[in-house]
Coordinates of C-alpha atoms and ligand atoms in Angstrom, one line a residue:
M24 CA 17.4 3.1 -14.6
A25 CA 14.6 5.2 -13.2
K26 CA 15.4 8.5 -11.6
I27 CA 14.0 7.9 -8.1
G28 CA 13.4 10.7 -5.6
K29 CA 15.9 10.9 -2.7
Y30 CA 13.2 10.7 -0.1
A31 CA 10.3 8.2 0.4
L32 CA 7.5 7.6 2.8
M33 CA 7.7 4.4 4.9
G34 CA 4.8 4.1 7.2
N35 CA 4.1 7.7 8.2
E36 CA 7.7 8.7 8.2
I37 CA 9.7 10.4 5.5
I38 CA 13.2 8.8 5.2
E39 CA 15.8 8.5 2.6
T40 CA 14.7 6.0 -0.1
A41 CA 17.9 4.0 0.3
D42 CA 16.9 3.4 4.0
A43 CA 13.3 2.4 3.3
Q44 CA 13.6 -1.4 3.6
V45 CA 11.5 -4.5 4.0
S46 CA 12.9 -7.6 5.7
I47 CA 14.2 -10.5 3.6
A48 CA 12.1 -12.8 5.9
S49 CA 8.8 -10.9 5.2
S50 CA 5.9 -12.3 3.4
A51 CA 6.3 -9.5 0.9
V52 CA 9.7 -10.7 -0.1
L53 CA 9.2 -14.4 0.4
Y54 CA 5.9 -14.7 -1.5
G55 CA 5.4 -11.4 -3.3
L56 CA 2.6 -10.5 -0.9
S57 CA 2.2 -6.8 -1.5
V58 CA -0.3 -4.8 -3.4
Y59 CA 0.4 -1.5 -5.2
S60 CA -0.7 1.2 -7.5
V61 CA 1.1 3.9 -9.5
F62 CA -0.4 7.3 -10.1
F63 CA 0.9 10.0 -12.5
G64 CA 1.8 13.5 -11.4
K65 CA 2.2 16.3 -13.9
Y66 CA 4.9 18.9 -13.0
T67 CA 3.7 22.4 -12.7
P68 CA 5.5 25.3 -11.0
E69 CA 2.7 25.3 -8.4
G70 CA 3.1 21.6 -7.5
M71 CA 2.4 18.2 -8.9
L72 CA -1.0 17.8 -10.6
C73 CA -1.9 14.2 -9.6
F74 CA -4.2 12.0 -11.7
R75 CA -7.2 10.2 -10.1
I76 CA -5.7 9.5 -6.7
P77 CA -9.0 8.4 -5.1
E78 CA -9.5 5.8 -7.9
H79 CA -5.9 4.5 -7.4
L80 CA -6.4 4.2 -3.6
K81 CA -9.8 2.4 -4.1
R82 CA -8.1 -0.1 -6.4
L83 CA -5.3 -0.6 -3.9
R84 CA -7.9 -1.4 -1.2
D85 CA -9.7 -3.7 -3.6
S86 CA -6.5 -5.5 -4.5
A87 CA -5.8 -6.1 -0.8
K88 CA -9.3 -7.3 -0.3
M89 CA -9.2 -9.8 -3.2
I90 CA -6.1 -11.5 -1.8
G91 CA -7.3 -11.3 1.8
L92 CA -4.9 -8.8 3.4
S93 CA -7.3 -8.4 6.2
N94 CA -5.8 -5.3 8.0
V95 CA -5.6 -3.0 5.0
E96 CA -8.2 -0.4 6.0
E97 CA -6.6 0.1 9.4
E98 CA -3.1 0.3 7.8
L99 CA -4.1 2.9 5.2
E100 CA -5.9 4.9 7.8
K101 CA -2.7 5.0 9.9
D102 CA -0.1 5.3 7.3
L103 CA -1.4 6.9 4.1
D104 CA -1.7 10.7 4.6
I105 CA -2.0 12.8 1.4
E106 CA -0.5 15.7 3.4
K107 CA 2.6 13.6 3.9
I108 CA 2.9 12.9 0.1
K109 CA 2.7 16.7 -0.3
E110 CA 5.6 17.0 2.1
L111 CA 7.5 14.3 0.3
I112 CA 7.1 16.2 -3.0
K113 CA 8.5 19.4 -1.4
L114 CA 11.6 17.5 -0.1
N115 CA 12.3 15.8 -3.4
E116 CA 11.9 19.0 -5.4
P117 CA 10.9 17.4 -8.7
K118 CA 11.2 19.4 -11.9
T119 CA 9.7 16.8 -14.3
N120 CA 6.5 14.7 -14.4
Q121 CA 6.6 11.9 -11.8
F122 CA 5.1 8.5 -11.1
F123 CA 4.1 7.8 -7.5
R124 CA 4.3 4.1 -6.4
V125 CA 2.2 3.3 -3.4
T126 CA 2.7 -0.2 -2.0
V127 CA 1.2 -2.0 1.0
H128 CA 3.7 -4.6 2.0
A129 CA 3.0 -7.7 4.2
I130 CA 5.9 -7.3 6.6
S131 CA 5.2 -10.2 9.0
E132 CA 8.2 -12.5 9.1
V133 CA 8.1 -16.2 8.2
A134 CA 4.3 -16.2 8.6
G135 CA 3.9 -19.1 6.2
V136 CA 1.8 -19.0 3.0
R137 CA -1.3 -17.1 4.3
T138 CA -2.7 -13.7 3.7
S139 CA -4.8 -12.8 6.7
N140 CA -3.7 -11.2 10.0
L141 CA -0.4 -10.1 8.6
E142 CA 1.3 -6.9 9.7
L143 CA 1.2 -4.4 6.9
K144 CA 3.3 -1.3 6.0
T145 CA 2.7 1.3 3.3
S146 CA 5.5 2.9 1.3
V147 CA 5.4 5.7 -1.3
F148 CA 8.3 6.6 -3.6
M149 CA 8.4 8.8 -6.6
Y150 CA 10.4 8.6 -9.9
E151 CA 10.7 10.4 -13.1
A152 CA 7.7 9.6 -15.4
V153 CA 9.1 7.9 -18.6
N154 CA 6.8 6.1 -21.0
I155 CA 7.3 2.4 -21.0
L156 CA 6.4 2.1 -24.7
P157 CA 7.7 4.0 -27.8
Q158 CA 5.2 6.8 -28.4
D159 CA 4.5 6.3 -32.1
K160 CA 5.5 2.8 -33.2
A161 CA 5.1 0.2 -30.6
R162 CA 5.2 -3.4 -31.8
L163 CA 3.7 -6.3 -29.9
K164 CA 4.4 -10.1 -29.8
T165 CA 1.5 -12.4 -28.8
S166 CA 3.0 -14.3 -25.9
L167 CA 3.2 -18.0 -25.4
W168 CA 2.7 -17.3 -21.7
R169 CA -1.0 -16.9 -21.0
R170 CA -2.4 -14.3 -18.6
T171 CA -2.9 -15.7 -15.1
A172 CA -6.5 -16.7 -14.8
D173 CA -8.9 -15.1 -12.2
T174 CA -9.0 -18.6 -10.7
A175 CA -5.2 -18.7 -10.2
I176 CA -4.0 -15.2 -9.3
P177 CA -6.6 -12.5 -10.2
A178 CA -5.2 -10.1 -12.8
R179 CA -7.6 -7.5 -11.5
A180 CA -5.7 -7.4 -8.2
K181 CA -2.5 -5.5 -8.5
V182 CA -0.3 -7.9 -6.5
N183 CA 3.5 -7.6 -6.7
G184 CA 4.0 -11.4 -7.0
A185 CA 1.7 -11.7 -10.0
Y186 CA 4.1 -9.6 -12.0
V187 CA 6.3 -12.6 -12.6
N188 CA 3.6 -13.4 -15.3
S189 CA 4.2 -10.0 -16.9
A190 CA 8.0 -10.2 -16.6
L191 CA 8.1 -13.6 -18.4
A192 CA 6.0 -12.4 -21.3
K193 CA 7.6 -9.0 -21.6
Q194 CA 11.2 -10.5 -21.5
D195 CA 10.2 -13.0 -24.2
A196 CA 8.8 -10.1 -26.4
L197 CA 12.0 -8.0 -25.8
D198 CA 14.2 -11.0 -26.7
S199 CA 12.4 -11.4 -29.9
G200 CA 12.9 -7.7 -30.8
F201 CA 9.4 -6.5 -29.9
D202 CA 8.5 -3.7 -27.5
D203 CA 6.0 -5.5 -25.4
C204 CA 3.9 -8.7 -25.2
L205 CA 0.2 -9.2 -25.9
F206 CA -1.4 -11.6 -23.5
L207 CA -4.2 -14.0 -24.4
N208 CA -6.1 -15.4 -21.5
Q209 CA -6.6 -19.1 -20.8
N210 CA -9.6 -19.1 -23.2
G211 CA -7.5 -17.7 -26.0
Y212 CA -9.1 -14.2 -26.0
V213 CA -7.1 -11.0 -26.0
S214 CA -6.3 -9.8 -22.4
E215 CA -3.8 -7.0 -22.1
L216 CA -0.1 -6.1 -22.3
S217 CA 2.5 -6.6 -19.6
A218 CA 1.4 -3.4 -17.8
A219 CA -1.2 -1.7 -20.0
N220 CA -4.7 -2.2 -21.4
I221 CA -5.5 -2.5 -25.1
F222 CA -8.1 -0.9 -27.3
M223 CA -9.0 -1.3 -31.0
V224 CA -11.0 0.9 -33.4
K225 CA -13.2 -0.9 -35.9
R226 CA -15.8 0.9 -38.1
G227 CA -15.6 3.9 -35.8
E228 CA -16.4 2.0 -32.6
L229 CA -13.9 1.7 -29.8
I230 CA -13.6 -1.9 -28.5
T231 CA -11.7 -3.3 -25.6
P232 CA -11.6 -6.6 -23.7
D233 CA -14.2 -6.7 -20.9
C234 CA -13.4 -7.0 -17.2
A235 CA -13.9 -10.8 -17.3
S236 CA -11.0 -11.2 -19.8
D237 CA -8.4 -11.4 -17.0
I238 CA -7.3 -7.8 -17.2
L239 CA -6.3 -5.3 -14.7
E240 CA -9.1 -2.8 -14.6
G241 CA -6.9 0.1 -15.6
I242 CA -7.7 3.6 -14.4
T243 CA -6.5 5.0 -17.7
R244 CA -8.7 2.4 -19.4
R245 CA -11.7 3.7 -17.5
S246 CA -10.7 7.3 -18.3
I247 CA -10.4 6.6 -22.0
I248 CA -13.8 5.0 -22.0
E249 CA -15.3 8.1 -20.3
L250 CA -13.4 10.5 -22.7
A251 CA -14.5 8.5 -25.8
K252 CA -18.2 8.5 -24.7
E253 CA -18.0 12.3 -24.1
A254 CA -16.6 12.6 -27.7
G255 CA -19.6 10.7 -29.0
I256 CA -17.7 7.5 -29.8
N257 CA -19.5 4.2 -29.2
V258 CA -17.6 2.1 -26.7
V259 CA -17.9 -1.7 -26.5
E260 CA -16.4 -3.9 -23.7
R261 CA -16.5 -7.6 -24.9
K262 CA -14.3 -10.6 -25.6
V263 CA -11.8 -9.8 -28.4
A264 CA -10.1 -12.3 -30.7
L265 CA -6.5 -11.9 -31.7
T266 CA -7.3 -11.9 -35.4
E267 CA -9.7 -8.9 -34.9
L268 CA -6.8 -6.9 -33.8
Y269 CA -4.8 -7.8 -36.9
T270 CA -7.5 -6.3 -39.0
A271 CA -8.4 -3.3 -36.8
D272 CA -8.4 0.3 -38.1
E273 CA -6.4 1.4 -35.1
V274 CA -4.9 -0.3 -32.0
F275 CA -3.5 1.4 -29.0
A276 CA -2.4 0.6 -25.5
C277 CA -3.0 2.7 -22.4
G278 CA -2.0 2.9 -18.8
T279 CA -0.4 5.2 -16.3
S280 CA 3.1 4.5 -17.6
A281 CA 2.1 3.8 -21.2
F282 CA -0.2 6.9 -21.5
V283 CA -1.8 6.3 -24.9
S284 CA 0.6 4.4 -27.1
P285 CA -0.3 3.6 -30.7
I286 CA 0.4 -0.1 -31.7
V287 CA 1.5 -0.3 -35.3
D288 CA 2.4 -3.9 -35.6
I289 CA 1.4 -7.2 -33.9
D290 CA 3.3 -10.4 -34.6
G291 CA 4.8 -8.8 -37.7
R292 CA 1.4 -7.8 -39.2
K293 CA 1.1 -4.1 -39.8
I294 CA -2.0 -2.5 -38.2
A295 CA -3.9 -0.5 -40.9
S296 CA -1.5 2.1 -42.3
G297 CA 1.1 1.5 -39.6
Q298 CA 0.6 5.1 -38.3
C299 CA -1.1 6.6 -35.2
G300 CA -4.8 6.8 -36.2
P301 CA -7.1 9.8 -35.8
I302 CA -9.2 8.4 -32.9
T303 CA -6.1 7.3 -31.0
K304 CA -4.6 10.8 -31.6
N305 CA -7.8 12.5 -30.3
L306 CA -8.1 10.3 -27.2
R307 CA -4.4 10.8 -26.5
N308 CA -4.9 14.6 -26.6
A309 CA -8.0 14.3 -24.4
L310 CA -6.1 12.3 -21.8
T311 CA -3.2 14.8 -21.9
E312 CA -5.6 17.6 -21.3
A313 CA -7.4 15.8 -18.5
Q314 CA -4.0 15.2 -16.8
A315 CA -3.3 18.9 -17.2
G316 CA -6.5 19.6 -15.2
S317 CA -9.2 20.1 -17.9
K318 CA -11.4 17.8 -15.8
E319 CA -11.0 19.3 -12.4
N320 CA -12.3 16.4 -10.3
W321 CA -9.8 14.0 -11.9
T322 CA -6.7 15.8 -10.6
T323 CA -5.4 16.9 -7.2
L324 CA -2.7 19.5 -6.8
L325 CA -0.1 18.4 -4.3
Ligands
PMP426 N1 -2.6 -3.8 -16.9 C1 -1.6 -4.0 -16.1 C2 -1.1 -5.5 -16.0 C3 -0.9 -3.0 -15.5 O1 0.2 -3.3 -14.6 C4 -1.3 -1.7 -15.7 C5 -0.5 -0.6 -15.0 N2 -1.0 -0.3 -13.7 C6 -2.4 -1.4 -16.5 C7 -3.0 -2.5 -17.1 C8 -2.9 0.0 -16.6 O2 -3.6 0.4 -15.4 P1 -3.6 1.9 -15.0 O3 -4.2 2.6 -16.2 O4 -4.4 2.0 -13.8 O5 -2.2 2.4 -14.8

């Protein structure tokens, strides 16, 4: 189980995480009506160096907007104060890298299945940052469960309830002895993993499913695209077929809690040499450096 900080933010109050609760009668619990984002904080003796907070908060707002949580702007204005997160870090005294989970919960009770004019409450808790995938040898299983379509529950909105789709596919992959699932969308094109985006390298180009492939538009994905372009690598966002991945020169997954994880096997087919490839290695190093502050406007010291 994750090592969770003793204190959390609930609304604009810092309380013990164990006491930070949402009602069993709330829309959040009844229908999964909450939106969230998780950002990474690198431990330094001076404080936590947090990665791309404004981008995470923008996606949180966008997720709320997509599903129609109408009061989100007022709620975040009232309850999400970066200075409070700084206070939270001081109280929890982390000594390792951390993930920060920011959630906006719909706390209205028995409001019925609707999304507008619901009371909202924001929570933040932190927990030790442990990679969700093995760092050098992740193996994927193409799932029989398809990614929820944009016309059902938009994958680009980070909605708590939508993660049933990820849980079904991930569990099936784990039960079959793999590390994670690979989702195809309703059209049969490659989408993403349960909680990470996917890239492949082919003939020196970096290729990833486009934003209309029912993906979450990952902040790590966007960062990798920017870092690759800076390194002079051509990046293409397009539809990707499963069999293209089987024959790729390199495949990797990326995300806040997957960092950059080389994929060495998909459905029992070895990817290239079955080792972490050179472009994956370089992009992983570039991301690690960016998270350590090499790109100043990507990090905030809290
Ligand atoms: N896809 C899904 C379904 C995810 O849950 C995540 C993790 N947030 C990602 C991709 C990667 O997104 P990010 O880089 O913003 O963490």
